[in-house]
């Protein structure tokens, strides 16, 4: 999709993904504002290098509503769904060993800092933003903050921090409610139909990836949400008994 993207220091997403898998990770610092261990790193194979985020499983705080699996695994699963939709909403992400054990490693997005993220989050005609809303509905994202929007200078939009996604119960919590109740686009319905087909095939790489990192009931819930989205053909509404917007929203 992107060729030599400035978002990834001149690497294409495919090159960045390969580097994440093969390169050596060096920890440069820690993002102190994060609630779990989030390390700012470089990854290099001796020829190529890039900035990345490394979230080791050992640095995760236990969450009562996500007692099984790992947050790192949920981040990797979100990337898998994003790629299956064909939208590349989530930056290249892998699950691998690192300096502090296994964890999630994701390419750092060098975003466009001139974009007003609050204004962006309220747009109704932004194709990438609407795609992100559909992704969040599929993965049941309970933490889509404004600060998780990563627009690039090339016009593409990425999103980060998907660790608290894929719950069995409906927990969608997001700042992107502007399309609630509106018909899904034909593009979205086509993408969702493809994802549904793949989720029905146990040997498909998407099914295998989700099955590696999520529980059986959580994988079933993904399929059920996709079925509901296709059946009703509309963007979902907030749950009546669950906070609809994360706090803080930024």
mmCIF file of C-alpha atoms in Angstrom:
data_model
loop_
_atom_site.group_PDB
_atom_site.id
_atom_site.type_symbol
_atom_site.label_atom_id
_atom_site.label_comp_id
_atom_site.label_asym_id
_atom_site.label_seq_id
_atom_site.Cartn_x
_atom_site.Cartn_y
_atom_site.Cartn_z
ATOM 1 C CA UNK A 1 0.000 0.000 0.000
ATOM 2 C CA UNK A 2 2.675 2.476 0.980
ATOM 3 C CA UNK A 3 6.074 2.611 -0.726
ATOM 4 C CA UNK A 4 9.037 3.865 1.261
ATOM 5 C CA UNK A 5 6.715 5.402 3.836
ATOM 6 C CA UNK A 6 8.027 8.277 5.934
ATOM 7 C CA UNK A 7 5.774 6.880 8.659
ATOM 8 C CA UNK A 8 8.255 4.028 9.105
ATOM 9 C CA UNK A 9 11.513 5.833 8.435
ATOM 10 C CA UNK A 10 11.536 5.082 4.712
ATOM 11 C CA UNK A 11 10.563 1.405 5.001
ATOM 12 C CA UNK A 12 7.472 -0.084 3.420
ATOM 13 C CA UNK A 13 5.094 -1.892 5.788
ATOM 14 C CA UNK A 14 6.282 -5.236 4.385
ATOM 15 C CA UNK A 15 9.925 -4.322 4.949
ATOM 16 C CA UNK A 16 9.117 -3.108 8.425
ATOM 17 C CA UNK A 17 7.282 -6.318 9.275
ATOM 18 C CA UNK A 18 10.227 -8.408 8.115
ATOM 19 C CA UNK A 19 12.610 -6.273 10.159
ATOM 20 C CA UNK A 20 10.454 -6.661 13.269
ATOM 21 C CA UNK A 21 10.629 -10.422 12.896
ATOM 22 C CA UNK A 22 14.341 -10.725 12.188
ATOM 23 C CA UNK A 23 16.065 -7.686 13.663
ATOM 24 C CA UNK A 24 17.801 -7.210 16.986
ATOM 25 C CA UNK A 25 15.875 -5.080 19.474
ATOM 26 C CA UNK A 26 17.688 -2.456 21.511
ATOM 27 C CA UNK A 27 15.846 -0.680 24.311
ATOM 28 C CA UNK A 28 16.357 3.086 24.191
ATOM 29 C CA UNK A 29 13.913 4.193 26.873
ATOM 30 C CA UNK A 30 10.495 3.785 28.408
ATOM 31 C CA UNK A 31 7.204 5.552 27.708
ATOM 32 C CA UNK A 32 6.454 6.439 31.309
ATOM 33 C CA UNK A 33 2.853 7.524 30.731
ATOM 34 C CA UNK A 34 1.785 4.009 29.724
ATOM 35 C CA UNK A 35 0.013 1.896 32.353
ATOM 36 C CA UNK A 36 1.970 -1.227 31.335
ATOM 37 C CA UNK A 37 5.641 -1.561 30.449
ATOM 38 C CA UNK A 38 5.995 0.133 27.058
ATOM 39 C CA UNK A 39 9.560 0.417 25.804
ATOM 40 C CA UNK A 40 10.834 2.728 23.077
ATOM 41 C CA UNK A 41 13.305 0.723 21.013
ATOM 42 C CA UNK A 42 15.204 0.415 17.799
ATOM 43 C CA UNK A 43 15.277 -2.746 15.725
ATOM 44 C CA UNK A 44 18.090 -3.426 13.280
ATOM 45 C CA UNK A 45 19.390 -6.225 11.082
ATOM 46 C CA UNK A 46 22.721 -4.529 10.337
ATOM 47 C CA UNK A 47 21.447 -3.005 7.105
ATOM 48 C CA UNK A 48 18.039 -1.615 7.965
ATOM 49 C CA UNK A 49 16.836 -0.042 11.175
ATOM 50 C CA UNK A 50 13.601 1.383 12.510
ATOM 51 C CA UNK A 51 12.021 2.672 15.683
ATOM 52 C CA UNK A 52 9.564 0.366 17.402
ATOM 53 C CA UNK A 53 7.532 -0.146 20.549
ATOM 54 C CA UNK A 54 8.127 -3.271 22.607
ATOM 55 C CA UNK A 55 5.604 -4.349 25.248
ATOM 56 C CA UNK A 56 6.907 -7.391 27.129
ATOM 57 C CA UNK A 57 4.346 -9.725 28.660
ATOM 58 C CA UNK A 58 6.370 -9.601 31.880
ATOM 59 C CA UNK A 59 5.472 -5.918 32.216
ATOM 60 C CA UNK A 60 1.696 -6.375 31.967
ATOM 61 C CA UNK A 61 -0.500 -5.608 34.944
ATOM 62 C CA UNK A 62 -3.260 -8.187 35.568
ATOM 63 C CA UNK A 63 -6.741 -6.985 34.569
ATOM 64 C CA UNK A 64 -9.867 -8.476 36.148
ATOM 65 C CA UNK A 65 -11.856 -8.282 32.898
ATOM 66 C CA UNK A 66 -9.069 -9.808 30.778
ATOM 67 C CA UNK A 67 -7.959 -12.737 32.953
ATOM 68 C CA UNK A 68 -6.859 -14.976 30.087
ATOM 69 C CA UNK A 69 -4.154 -14.592 27.473
ATOM 70 C CA UNK A 70 -1.975 -11.509 27.242
ATOM 71 C CA UNK A 71 -2.395 -7.898 26.193
ATOM 72 C CA UNK A 72 0.484 -8.425 23.765
ATOM 73 C CA UNK A 73 -1.418 -11.251 22.100
ATOM 74 C CA UNK A 74 -4.469 -9.030 21.723
ATOM 75 C CA UNK A 75 -2.369 -6.345 20.050
ATOM 76 C CA UNK A 76 -1.057 -8.888 17.546
ATOM 77 C CA UNK A 77 -4.587 -10.177 16.974
ATOM 78 C CA UNK A 78 -5.787 -6.641 16.213
ATOM 79 C CA UNK A 79 -3.081 -6.357 13.559
ATOM 80 C CA UNK A 80 -4.182 -9.671 12.060
ATOM 81 C CA UNK A 81 -7.799 -8.479 11.787
ATOM 82 C CA UNK A 82 -6.698 -5.143 10.331
ATOM 83 C CA UNK A 83 -4.727 -6.933 7.626
ATOM 84 C CA UNK A 84 -7.579 -9.359 6.949
ATOM 85 C CA UNK A 85 -9.896 -6.398 6.369
ATOM 86 C CA UNK A 86 -7.322 -5.126 3.878
ATOM 87 C CA UNK A 87 -7.054 -1.685 5.440
ATOM 88 C CA UNK A 88 -3.723 -1.646 7.320
ATOM 89 C CA UNK A 89 -5.263 0.350 10.155
ATOM 90 C CA UNK A 90 -2.813 -1.110 12.688
ATOM 91 C CA UNK A 91 0.961 -0.638 12.216
ATOM 92 C CA UNK A 92 3.003 -3.793 11.488
ATOM 93 C CA UNK A 93 3.019 -5.834 14.691
ATOM 94 C CA UNK A 94 4.617 -9.132 15.708
ATOM 95 C CA UNK A 95 4.795 -11.382 18.741
ATOM 96 C CA UNK A 96 8.367 -12.385 19.475
ATOM 97 C CA UNK A 97 11.093 -12.695 22.063
ATOM 98 C CA UNK A 98 12.869 -9.526 23.158
ATOM 99 C CA UNK A 99 15.302 -8.209 25.778
ATOM 100 C CA UNK A 100 12.747 -8.821 28.549
ATOM 101 C CA UNK A 101 11.100 -11.929 27.171
ATOM 102 C CA UNK A 102 8.231 -12.480 24.789
ATOM 103 C CA UNK A 103 5.977 -9.605 23.928
ATOM 104 C CA UNK A 104 4.464 -7.391 21.279
ATOM 105 C CA UNK A 105 6.730 -5.393 18.960
ATOM 106 C CA UNK A 106 5.171 -2.740 16.731
ATOM 107 C CA UNK A 107 6.668 -0.295 14.268
ATOM 108 C CA UNK A 108 6.701 3.260 15.551
ATOM 109 C CA UNK A 109 4.575 5.573 13.432
ATOM 110 C CA UNK A 110 6.206 8.898 12.662
ATOM 111 C CA UNK A 111 2.914 10.756 12.516
ATOM 112 C CA UNK A 112 1.924 14.150 11.172
ATOM 113 C CA UNK A 113 2.113 16.374 14.247
ATOM 114 C CA UNK A 114 0.365 19.238 12.454
ATOM 115 C CA UNK A 115 -2.970 17.387 12.509
ATOM 116 C CA UNK A 116 -5.476 18.460 15.169
ATOM 117 C CA UNK A 117 -6.384 15.064 16.602
ATOM 118 C CA UNK A 118 -9.476 16.317 18.420
ATOM 119 C CA UNK A 119 -10.855 17.770 15.191
ATOM 120 C CA UNK A 120 -9.868 14.616 13.314
ATOM 121 C CA UNK A 121 -11.728 12.398 15.775
ATOM 122 C CA UNK A 122 -14.965 14.294 15.049
ATOM 123 C CA UNK A 123 -14.828 14.052 11.260
ATOM 124 C CA UNK A 124 -17.602 12.188 9.462
ATOM 125 C CA UNK A 125 -16.197 11.976 5.923
ATOM 126 C CA UNK A 126 -12.745 10.601 6.718
ATOM 127 C CA UNK A 127 -12.425 7.185 5.076
ATOM 128 C CA UNK A 128 -9.598 5.958 7.286
ATOM 129 C CA UNK A 129 -11.371 7.037 10.458
ATOM 130 C CA UNK A 130 -14.522 5.198 9.459
ATOM 131 C CA UNK A 131 -12.490 2.101 8.684
ATOM 132 C CA UNK A 132 -11.037 2.337 12.180
ATOM 133 C CA UNK A 133 -14.535 2.466 13.648
ATOM 134 C CA UNK A 134 -15.364 -0.771 11.843
ATOM 135 C CA UNK A 135 -12.164 -2.425 13.048
ATOM 136 C CA UNK A 136 -12.975 -1.400 16.612
ATOM 137 C CA UNK A 137 -16.438 -2.923 16.300
ATOM 138 C CA UNK A 138 -14.957 -6.224 15.131
ATOM 139 C CA UNK A 139 -12.282 -6.440 17.824
ATOM 140 C CA UNK A 140 -14.525 -4.961 20.529
ATOM 141 C CA UNK A 141 -11.994 -2.273 21.383
ATOM 142 C CA UNK A 142 -12.650 -0.875 24.845
ATOM 143 C CA UNK A 143 -10.079 1.917 24.678
ATOM 144 C CA UNK A 144 -10.155 3.950 21.444
ATOM 145 C CA UNK A 145 -8.814 7.274 22.688
ATOM 146 C CA UNK A 146 -8.108 10.349 20.558
ATOM 147 C CA UNK A 147 -4.407 9.953 21.317
ATOM 148 C CA UNK A 148 -4.479 6.504 19.723
ATOM 149 C CA UNK A 149 -5.070 8.064 16.297
ATOM 150 C CA UNK A 150 -1.861 8.260 14.264
ATOM 151 C CA UNK A 151 -2.287 10.215 11.011
ATOM 152 C CA UNK A 152 0.700 10.268 8.662
ATOM 153 C CA UNK A 153 1.960 12.980 6.352
ATOM 154 C CA UNK A 154 0.982 10.731 3.432
ATOM 155 C CA UNK A 155 -2.665 10.785 4.443
ATOM 156 C CA UNK A 156 -2.919 7.303 5.928
ATOM 157 C CA UNK A 157 -4.362 6.764 9.399
ATOM 158 C CA UNK A 158 -3.094 4.193 11.867
ATOM 159 C CA UNK A 159 -4.301 3.342 15.347
ATOM 160 C CA UNK A 160 -2.400 1.940 18.323
ATOM 161 C CA UNK A 161 -2.952 0.427 21.778
ATOM 162 C CA UNK A 162 -5.329 -2.479 21.195
ATOM 163 C CA UNK A 163 -4.405 -4.506 24.271
ATOM 164 C CA UNK A 164 -7.845 -4.298 25.883
ATOM 165 C CA UNK A 165 -9.775 -5.682 22.946
ATOM 166 C CA UNK A 166 -11.514 -8.962 22.086
ATOM 167 C CA UNK A 167 -13.554 -9.353 25.268
ATOM 168 C CA UNK A 168 -16.442 -11.812 24.983
ATOM 169 C CA UNK A 169 -18.974 -9.319 26.333
ATOM 170 C CA UNK A 170 -19.804 -6.191 24.364
ATOM 171 C CA UNK A 171 -17.423 -3.520 25.676
ATOM 172 C CA UNK A 172 -16.950 -1.146 22.768
ATOM 173 C CA UNK A 173 -15.672 2.125 24.205
ATOM 174 C CA UNK A 174 -14.520 4.722 21.732
ATOM 175 C CA UNK A 175 -14.476 8.379 20.726
ATOM 176 C CA UNK A 176 -15.702 7.388 17.243
ATOM 177 C CA UNK A 177 -19.469 7.204 17.655
ATOM 178 C CA UNK A 178 -20.365 9.624 14.859
ATOM 179 C CA UNK A 179 -21.612 6.810 12.588
ATOM 180 C CA UNK A 180 -23.702 4.923 15.124
ATOM 181 C CA UNK A 181 -26.797 3.487 13.476
ATOM 182 C CA UNK A 182 -25.710 4.552 10.007
ATOM 183 C CA UNK A 183 -25.423 1.983 7.193
ATOM 184 C CA UNK A 184 -22.042 0.374 6.758
ATOM 185 C CA UNK A 185 -20.332 1.252 3.500
ATOM 186 C CA UNK A 186 -20.221 -1.277 0.676
ATOM 187 C CA UNK A 187 -16.460 -1.343 1.176
ATOM 188 C CA UNK A 188 -16.932 -2.339 4.822
ATOM 189 C CA UNK A 189 -19.506 -5.016 4.032
ATOM 190 C CA UNK A 190 -17.244 -6.532 1.383
ATOM 191 C CA UNK A 191 -14.286 -6.579 3.780
ATOM 192 C CA UNK A 192 -16.370 -8.041 6.597
ATOM 193 C CA UNK A 193 -17.698 -10.767 4.329
ATOM 194 C CA UNK A 194 -14.139 -11.755 3.430
ATOM 195 C CA UNK A 195 -13.180 -11.844 7.109
ATOM 196 C CA UNK A 196 -16.232 -13.970 7.917
ATOM 197 C CA UNK A 197 -15.248 -16.485 5.237
ATOM 198 C CA UNK A 198 -11.736 -16.711 6.607
ATOM 199 C CA UNK A 199 -12.891 -17.068 10.216
ATOM 200 C CA UNK A 200 -14.992 -20.072 9.212
ATOM 201 C CA UNK A 201 -11.880 -21.894 7.995
ATOM 202 C CA UNK A 202 -9.828 -23.239 10.943
ATOM 203 C CA UNK A 203 -6.744 -23.655 8.761
ATOM 204 C CA UNK A 204 -6.786 -20.038 7.578
ATOM 205 C CA UNK A 205 -3.845 -17.945 8.899
ATOM 206 C CA UNK A 206 -6.273 -15.444 10.455
ATOM 207 C CA UNK A 207 -8.081 -18.166 12.394
ATOM 208 C CA UNK A 208 -4.759 -19.670 13.433
ATOM 209 C CA UNK A 209 -3.394 -16.331 14.659
ATOM 210 C CA UNK A 210 -6.491 -15.528 16.703
ATOM 211 C CA UNK A 211 -6.578 -19.063 18.072
ATOM 212 C CA UNK A 212 -2.994 -18.673 19.257
ATOM 213 C CA UNK A 213 -3.608 -15.539 21.301
ATOM 214 C CA UNK A 214 -7.301 -15.613 22.258
ATOM 215 C CA UNK A 215 -9.524 -18.072 24.080
ATOM 216 C CA UNK A 216 -11.989 -20.230 22.189
ATOM 217 C CA UNK A 217 -14.989 -18.185 23.388
ATOM 218 C CA UNK A 218 -13.221 -14.961 22.402
ATOM 219 C CA UNK A 219 -12.614 -16.244 18.870
ATOM 220 C CA UNK A 220 -16.248 -17.304 18.674
ATOM 221 C CA UNK A 221 -17.255 -13.813 19.817
ATOM 222 C CA UNK A 222 -15.239 -12.278 16.969
ATOM 223 C CA UNK A 223 -17.149 -14.402 14.482
ATOM 224 C CA UNK A 224 -20.443 -13.471 16.133
ATOM 225 C CA UNK A 225 -19.680 -9.747 15.962
ATOM 226 C CA UNK A 226 -18.775 -9.988 12.291
ATOM 227 C CA UNK A 227 -22.004 -11.902 11.617
ATOM 228 C CA UNK A 228 -24.045 -9.252 13.450
ATOM 229 C CA UNK A 229 -22.402 -6.389 11.585
ATOM 230 C CA UNK A 230 -23.128 -8.020 8.235
ATOM 231 C CA UNK A 231 -26.669 -9.034 9.224
ATOM 232 C CA UNK A 232 -27.727 -5.592 10.472
ATOM 233 C CA UNK A 233 -25.539 -3.642 8.055
ATOM 234 C CA UNK A 234 -25.075 -0.692 10.371
ATOM 235 C CA UNK A 235 -22.449 0.762 12.691
ATOM 236 C CA UNK A 236 -23.139 -0.352 16.280
ATOM 237 C CA UNK A 237 -24.675 1.700 19.074
ATOM 238 C CA UNK A 238 -23.137 2.208 22.524
ATOM 239 C CA UNK A 239 -24.030 -0.399 25.143
ATOM 240 C CA UNK A 240 -26.663 0.894 27.590
ATOM 241 C CA UNK A 241 -24.864 -0.545 30.628
ATOM 242 C CA UNK A 242 -21.222 0.182 29.748
ATOM 243 C CA UNK A 243 -19.344 3.512 29.525
ATOM 244 C CA UNK A 244 -19.313 4.413 25.840
ATOM 245 C CA UNK A 245 -16.247 6.699 25.866
ATOM 246 C CA UNK A 246 -12.846 5.899 27.437
ATOM 247 C CA UNK A 247 -11.535 8.114 30.183
ATOM 248 C CA UNK A 248 -9.677 10.276 29.638
ATOM 249 C CA UNK A 249 -10.886 10.472 26.022
ATOM 250 C CA UNK A 250 -7.566 11.954 24.867
#
